[in-house]
mmCIF file of C-alpha atoms and ligand atoms in Angstrom:
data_model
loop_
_atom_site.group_PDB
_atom_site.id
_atom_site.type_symbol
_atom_site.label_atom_id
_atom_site.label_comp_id
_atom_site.label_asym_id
_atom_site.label_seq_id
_atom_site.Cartn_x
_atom_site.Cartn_y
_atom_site.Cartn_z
ATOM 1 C CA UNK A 15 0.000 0.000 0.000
ATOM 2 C CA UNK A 16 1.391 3.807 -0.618
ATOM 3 C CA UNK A 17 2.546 5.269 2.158
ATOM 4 C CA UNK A 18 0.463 8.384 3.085
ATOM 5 C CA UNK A 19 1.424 12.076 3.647
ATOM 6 C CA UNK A 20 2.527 12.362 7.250
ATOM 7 C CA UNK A 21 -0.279 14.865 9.231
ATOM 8 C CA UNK A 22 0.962 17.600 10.207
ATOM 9 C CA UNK A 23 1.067 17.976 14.065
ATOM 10 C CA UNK A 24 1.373 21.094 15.860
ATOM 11 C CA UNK A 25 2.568 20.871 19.931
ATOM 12 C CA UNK A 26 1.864 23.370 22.130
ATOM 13 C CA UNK A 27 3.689 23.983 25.162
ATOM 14 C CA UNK A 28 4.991 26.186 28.312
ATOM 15 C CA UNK A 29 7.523 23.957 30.360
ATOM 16 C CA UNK A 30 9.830 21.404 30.132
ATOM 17 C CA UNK A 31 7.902 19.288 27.109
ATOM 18 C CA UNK A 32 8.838 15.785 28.037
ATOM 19 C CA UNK A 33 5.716 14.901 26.388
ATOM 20 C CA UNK A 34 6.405 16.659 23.551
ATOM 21 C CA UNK A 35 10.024 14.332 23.551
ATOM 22 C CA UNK A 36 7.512 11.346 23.743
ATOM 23 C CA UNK A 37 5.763 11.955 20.652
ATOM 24 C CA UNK A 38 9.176 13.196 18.738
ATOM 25 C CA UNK A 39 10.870 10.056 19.590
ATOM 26 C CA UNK A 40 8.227 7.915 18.451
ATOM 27 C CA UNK A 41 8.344 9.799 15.466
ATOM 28 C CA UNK A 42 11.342 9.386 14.510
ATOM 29 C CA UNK A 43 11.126 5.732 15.680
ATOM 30 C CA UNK A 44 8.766 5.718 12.464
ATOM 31 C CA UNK A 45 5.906 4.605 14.583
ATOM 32 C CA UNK A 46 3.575 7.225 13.770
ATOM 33 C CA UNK A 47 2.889 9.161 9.899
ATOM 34 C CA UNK A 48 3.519 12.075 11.330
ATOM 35 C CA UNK A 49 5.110 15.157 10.852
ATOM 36 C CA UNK A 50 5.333 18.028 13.646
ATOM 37 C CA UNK A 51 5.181 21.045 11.856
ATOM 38 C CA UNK A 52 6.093 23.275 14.334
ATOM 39 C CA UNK A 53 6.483 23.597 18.600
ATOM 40 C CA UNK A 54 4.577 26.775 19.428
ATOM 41 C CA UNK A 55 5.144 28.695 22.945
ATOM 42 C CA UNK A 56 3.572 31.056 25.096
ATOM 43 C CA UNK A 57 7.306 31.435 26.996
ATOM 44 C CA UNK A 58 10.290 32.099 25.214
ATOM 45 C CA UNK A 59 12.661 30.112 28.110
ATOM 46 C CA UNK A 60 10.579 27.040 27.591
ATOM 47 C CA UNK A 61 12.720 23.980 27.486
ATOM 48 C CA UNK A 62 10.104 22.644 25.522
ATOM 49 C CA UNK A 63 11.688 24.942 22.410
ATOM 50 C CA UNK A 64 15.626 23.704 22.934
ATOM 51 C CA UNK A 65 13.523 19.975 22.057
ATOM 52 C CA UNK A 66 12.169 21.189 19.293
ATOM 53 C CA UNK A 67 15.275 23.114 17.761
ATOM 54 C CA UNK A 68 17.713 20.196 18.222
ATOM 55 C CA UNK A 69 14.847 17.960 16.506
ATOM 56 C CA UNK A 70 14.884 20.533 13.723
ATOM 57 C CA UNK A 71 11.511 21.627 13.816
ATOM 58 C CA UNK A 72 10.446 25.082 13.766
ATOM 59 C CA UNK A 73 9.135 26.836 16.892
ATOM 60 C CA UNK A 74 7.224 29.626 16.956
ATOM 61 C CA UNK A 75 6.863 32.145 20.386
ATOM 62 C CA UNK A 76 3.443 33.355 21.082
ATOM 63 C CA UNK A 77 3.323 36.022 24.182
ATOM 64 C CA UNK A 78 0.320 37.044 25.492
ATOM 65 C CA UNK A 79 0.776 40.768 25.615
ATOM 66 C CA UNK A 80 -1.544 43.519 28.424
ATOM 67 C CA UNK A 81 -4.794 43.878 28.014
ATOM 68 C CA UNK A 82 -5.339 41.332 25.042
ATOM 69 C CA UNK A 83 -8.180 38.997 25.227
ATOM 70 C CA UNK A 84 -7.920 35.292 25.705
ATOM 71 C CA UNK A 85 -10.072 35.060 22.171
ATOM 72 C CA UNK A 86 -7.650 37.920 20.470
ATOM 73 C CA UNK A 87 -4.730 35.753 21.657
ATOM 74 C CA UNK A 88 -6.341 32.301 20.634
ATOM 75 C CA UNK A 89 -6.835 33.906 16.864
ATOM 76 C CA UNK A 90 -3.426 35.083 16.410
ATOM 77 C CA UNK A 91 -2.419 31.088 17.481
ATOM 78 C CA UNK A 92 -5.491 29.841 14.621
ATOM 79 C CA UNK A 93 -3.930 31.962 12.143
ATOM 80 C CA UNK A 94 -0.359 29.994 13.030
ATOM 81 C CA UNK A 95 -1.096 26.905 13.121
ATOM 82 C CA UNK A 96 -3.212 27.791 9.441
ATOM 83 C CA UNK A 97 0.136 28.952 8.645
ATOM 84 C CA UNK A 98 1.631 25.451 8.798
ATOM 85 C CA UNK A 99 -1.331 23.645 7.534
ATOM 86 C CA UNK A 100 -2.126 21.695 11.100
ATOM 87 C CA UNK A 101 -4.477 19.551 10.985
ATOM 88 C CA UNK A 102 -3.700 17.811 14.990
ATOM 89 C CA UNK A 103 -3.216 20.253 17.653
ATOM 90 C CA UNK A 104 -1.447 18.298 20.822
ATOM 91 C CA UNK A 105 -1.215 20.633 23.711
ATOM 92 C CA UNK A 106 1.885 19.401 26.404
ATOM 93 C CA UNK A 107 1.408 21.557 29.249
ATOM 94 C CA UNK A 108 0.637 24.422 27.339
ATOM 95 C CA UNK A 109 -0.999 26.224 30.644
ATOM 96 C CA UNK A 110 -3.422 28.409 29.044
ATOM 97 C CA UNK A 111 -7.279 28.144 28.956
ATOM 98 C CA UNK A 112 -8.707 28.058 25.138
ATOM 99 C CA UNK A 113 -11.209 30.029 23.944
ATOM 100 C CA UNK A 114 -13.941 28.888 21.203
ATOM 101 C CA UNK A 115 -12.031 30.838 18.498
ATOM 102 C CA UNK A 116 -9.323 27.989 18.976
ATOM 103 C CA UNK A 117 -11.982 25.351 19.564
ATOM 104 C CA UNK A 118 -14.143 26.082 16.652
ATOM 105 C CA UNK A 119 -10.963 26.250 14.202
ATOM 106 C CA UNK A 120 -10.101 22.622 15.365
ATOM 107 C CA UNK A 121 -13.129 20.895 16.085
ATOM 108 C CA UNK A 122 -12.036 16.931 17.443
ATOM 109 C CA UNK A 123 -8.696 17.844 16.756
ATOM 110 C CA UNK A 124 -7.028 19.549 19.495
ATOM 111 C CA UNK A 125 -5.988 16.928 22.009
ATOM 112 C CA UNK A 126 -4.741 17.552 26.219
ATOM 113 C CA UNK A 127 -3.246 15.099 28.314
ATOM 114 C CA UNK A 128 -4.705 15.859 32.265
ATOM 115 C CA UNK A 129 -2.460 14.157 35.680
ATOM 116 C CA UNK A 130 -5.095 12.514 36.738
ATOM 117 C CA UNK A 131 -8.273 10.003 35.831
ATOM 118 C CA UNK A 132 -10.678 12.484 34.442
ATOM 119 C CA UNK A 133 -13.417 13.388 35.603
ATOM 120 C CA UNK A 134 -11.794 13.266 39.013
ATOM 121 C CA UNK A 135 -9.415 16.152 39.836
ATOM 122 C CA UNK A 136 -9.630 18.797 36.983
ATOM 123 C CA UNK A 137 -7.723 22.207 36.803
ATOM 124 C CA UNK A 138 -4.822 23.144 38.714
ATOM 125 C CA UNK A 139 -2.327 20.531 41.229
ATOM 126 C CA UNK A 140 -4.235 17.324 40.004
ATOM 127 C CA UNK A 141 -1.672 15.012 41.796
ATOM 128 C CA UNK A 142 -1.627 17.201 45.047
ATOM 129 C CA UNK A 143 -5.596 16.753 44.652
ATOM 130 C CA UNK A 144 -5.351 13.112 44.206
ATOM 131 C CA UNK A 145 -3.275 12.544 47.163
ATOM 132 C CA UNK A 146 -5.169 14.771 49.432
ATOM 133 C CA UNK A 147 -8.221 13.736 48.893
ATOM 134 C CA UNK A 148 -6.480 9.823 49.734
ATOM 135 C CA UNK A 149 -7.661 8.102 46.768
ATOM 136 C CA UNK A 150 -5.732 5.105 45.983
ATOM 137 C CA UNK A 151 -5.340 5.021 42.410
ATOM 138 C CA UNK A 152 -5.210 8.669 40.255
ATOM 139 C CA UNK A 153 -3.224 8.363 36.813
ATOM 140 C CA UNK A 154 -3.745 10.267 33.173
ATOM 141 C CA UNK A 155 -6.023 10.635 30.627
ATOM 142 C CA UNK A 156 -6.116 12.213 27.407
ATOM 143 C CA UNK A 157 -8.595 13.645 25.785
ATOM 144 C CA UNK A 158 -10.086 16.173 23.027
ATOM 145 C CA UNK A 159 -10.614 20.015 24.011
ATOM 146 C CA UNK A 160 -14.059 21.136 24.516
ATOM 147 C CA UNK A 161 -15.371 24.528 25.755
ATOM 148 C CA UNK A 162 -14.831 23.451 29.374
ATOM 149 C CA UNK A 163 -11.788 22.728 31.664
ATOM 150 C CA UNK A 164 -10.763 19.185 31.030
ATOM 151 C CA UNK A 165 -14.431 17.778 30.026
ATOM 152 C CA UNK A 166 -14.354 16.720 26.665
ATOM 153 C CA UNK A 167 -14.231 13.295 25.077
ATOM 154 C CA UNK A 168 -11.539 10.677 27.070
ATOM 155 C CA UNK A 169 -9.446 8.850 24.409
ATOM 156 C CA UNK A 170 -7.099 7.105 26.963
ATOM 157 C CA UNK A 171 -6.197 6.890 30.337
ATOM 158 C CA UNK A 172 -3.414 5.242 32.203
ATOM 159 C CA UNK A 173 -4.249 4.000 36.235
ATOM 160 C CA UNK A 174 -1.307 4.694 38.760
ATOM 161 C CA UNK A 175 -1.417 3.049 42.314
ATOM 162 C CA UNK A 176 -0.519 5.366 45.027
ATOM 163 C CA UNK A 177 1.158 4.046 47.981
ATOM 164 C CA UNK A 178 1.269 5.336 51.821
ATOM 165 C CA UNK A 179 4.592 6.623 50.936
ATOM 166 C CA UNK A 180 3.843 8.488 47.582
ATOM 167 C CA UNK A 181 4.642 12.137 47.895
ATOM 168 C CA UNK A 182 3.216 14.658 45.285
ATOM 169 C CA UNK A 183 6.620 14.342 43.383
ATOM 170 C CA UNK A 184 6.893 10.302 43.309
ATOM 171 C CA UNK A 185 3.294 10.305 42.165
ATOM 172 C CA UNK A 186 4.124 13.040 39.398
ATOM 173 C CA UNK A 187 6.833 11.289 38.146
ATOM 174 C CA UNK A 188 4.825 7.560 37.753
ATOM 175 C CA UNK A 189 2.155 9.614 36.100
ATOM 176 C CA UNK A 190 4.625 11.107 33.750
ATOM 177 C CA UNK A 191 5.961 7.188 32.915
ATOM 178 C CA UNK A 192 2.401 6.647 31.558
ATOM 179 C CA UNK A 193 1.857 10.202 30.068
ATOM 180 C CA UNK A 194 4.713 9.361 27.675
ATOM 181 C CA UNK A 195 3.405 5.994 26.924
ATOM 182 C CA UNK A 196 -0.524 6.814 26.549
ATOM 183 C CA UNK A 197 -0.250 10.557 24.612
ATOM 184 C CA UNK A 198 1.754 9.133 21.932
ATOM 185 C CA UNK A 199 -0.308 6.394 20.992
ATOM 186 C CA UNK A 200 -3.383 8.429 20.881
ATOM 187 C CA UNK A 201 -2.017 10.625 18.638
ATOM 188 C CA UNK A 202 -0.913 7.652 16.480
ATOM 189 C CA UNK A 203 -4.658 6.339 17.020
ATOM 190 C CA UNK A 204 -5.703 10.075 16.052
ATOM 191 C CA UNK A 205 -3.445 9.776 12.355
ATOM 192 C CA UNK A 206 -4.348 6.565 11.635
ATOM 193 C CA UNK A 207 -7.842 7.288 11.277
ATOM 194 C CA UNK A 208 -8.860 5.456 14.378
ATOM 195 C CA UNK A 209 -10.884 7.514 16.809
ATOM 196 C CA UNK A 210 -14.513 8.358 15.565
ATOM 197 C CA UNK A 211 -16.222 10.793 18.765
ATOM 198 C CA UNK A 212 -19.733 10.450 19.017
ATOM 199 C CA UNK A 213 -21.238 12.777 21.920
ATOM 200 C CA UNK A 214 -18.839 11.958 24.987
ATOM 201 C CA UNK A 215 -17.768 8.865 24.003
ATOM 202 C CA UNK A 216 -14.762 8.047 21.706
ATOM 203 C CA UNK A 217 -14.922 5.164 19.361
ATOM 204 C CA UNK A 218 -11.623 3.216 18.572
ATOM 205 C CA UNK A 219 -11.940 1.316 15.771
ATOM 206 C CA UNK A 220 -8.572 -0.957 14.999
ATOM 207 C CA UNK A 221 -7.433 -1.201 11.534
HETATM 208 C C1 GRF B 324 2.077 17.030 32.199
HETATM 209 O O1 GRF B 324 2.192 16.478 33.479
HETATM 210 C C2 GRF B 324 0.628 17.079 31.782
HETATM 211 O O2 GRF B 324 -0.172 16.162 32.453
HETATM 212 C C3 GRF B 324 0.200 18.463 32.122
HETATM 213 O O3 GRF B 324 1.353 19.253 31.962
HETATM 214 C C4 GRF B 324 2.512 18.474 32.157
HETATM 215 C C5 GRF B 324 3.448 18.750 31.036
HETATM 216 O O4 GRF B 324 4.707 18.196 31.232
HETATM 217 N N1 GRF B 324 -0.882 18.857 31.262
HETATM 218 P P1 GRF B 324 5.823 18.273 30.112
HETATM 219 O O5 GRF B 324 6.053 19.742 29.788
HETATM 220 O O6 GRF B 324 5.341 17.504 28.933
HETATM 221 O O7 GRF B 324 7.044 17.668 30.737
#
């Protein structure tokens, strides 16, 4: 069969983007038809971009700047990613709320990946939530962008035990283990044509 045209991918991201190494190594490991067409930031000192430049892709810096709205903000981003012909939107701890203007322009197609097992423990300090509130198991779950915080459709999640000894940085780091395992393959699932969303639930339908 002829290979298709990788889909071009763009990550968004404010911090460190080990997620965003994830997906590039399974990339290149030739795992997914892929092609990240470019890393865009809302900080310039993200280590997120050094990934991205040493991987060769382009990055792009996106400031919020006084007094803009989160909509006039979100359209400067749409007309971006246009730019580069995205058709996947991955956001990797990109830690901004989006607005419809971004929603509408990617409808389905802009993915998050949330520290803990949706719908429990939304928003802000998931894992300190999780281990306050004593739960035993908390882990990560990816899924599409709706209007809301962390409620739209769950594509996959990943289950981590937590022990009497876990600590909010022990349990970050075993959710981060399965956050580079589970983001990955949902975008792969995403490219391959697999996912079909119908109301809240998402379909996966193996090829
Ligand atoms: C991840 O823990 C993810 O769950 C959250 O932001 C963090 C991003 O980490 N949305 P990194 O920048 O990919 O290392």
């Amino acid at each position: 069969m002829p290979q298709q045209t990788p889909l071009k991918i763009a990550v968004l991201v404010s911090g460190s983007g080990t997620n965003l190494q994830a997906l590039i190594d399974r990339i290149e490991q030739g795992d997914i038809n892929a092609n990240i067409a470019c890393v865009i930031s809302n900080k310039a000192e993200a280590l997120a971009l050094s990934r991205a430049r040493q991987h060769g892709i382009p990055t792009e810096v996106l400031e919020s700047s006084a007094g803009q709205k989160r909509s006039e903000y979100d359209a400067l981003l749409v007309k971006i990613l246009h730019r580069y012909n995205v058709r996947l939107v991955v956001l990797a701890g990109f830690m901004r709320i989006l607005t419809d203007v971004m929603i509408s322009a990617f409808p389905n197609a802009i993915m998050n990946i949330h520290p803990a097992l949706l719908p429990a423990f939304p928003g802000l300090n998931a894992q300190r939530q999780a281990l306050e509130y004593g739960v035993r198991f908390t882990g990560c779950t990816v899924h599409f962008v709706d209007s809301g915080t962390d409620t739209g459709p769950i594509i996959l999640q990943a289950v981590v035990p937590i022990t009497a000894e876990d600590t909010v940085a022990t349990i970050s780091e075993k959710i981060q283990v399965e956050e580079h395992r589970i983001y990955p393959e949902a975008v792969r699932l995403f490219v391959q044509g697999s996912l079909k969303v119908e109301e809240r639930r998402v379909k996966i339908q193996l090829a």
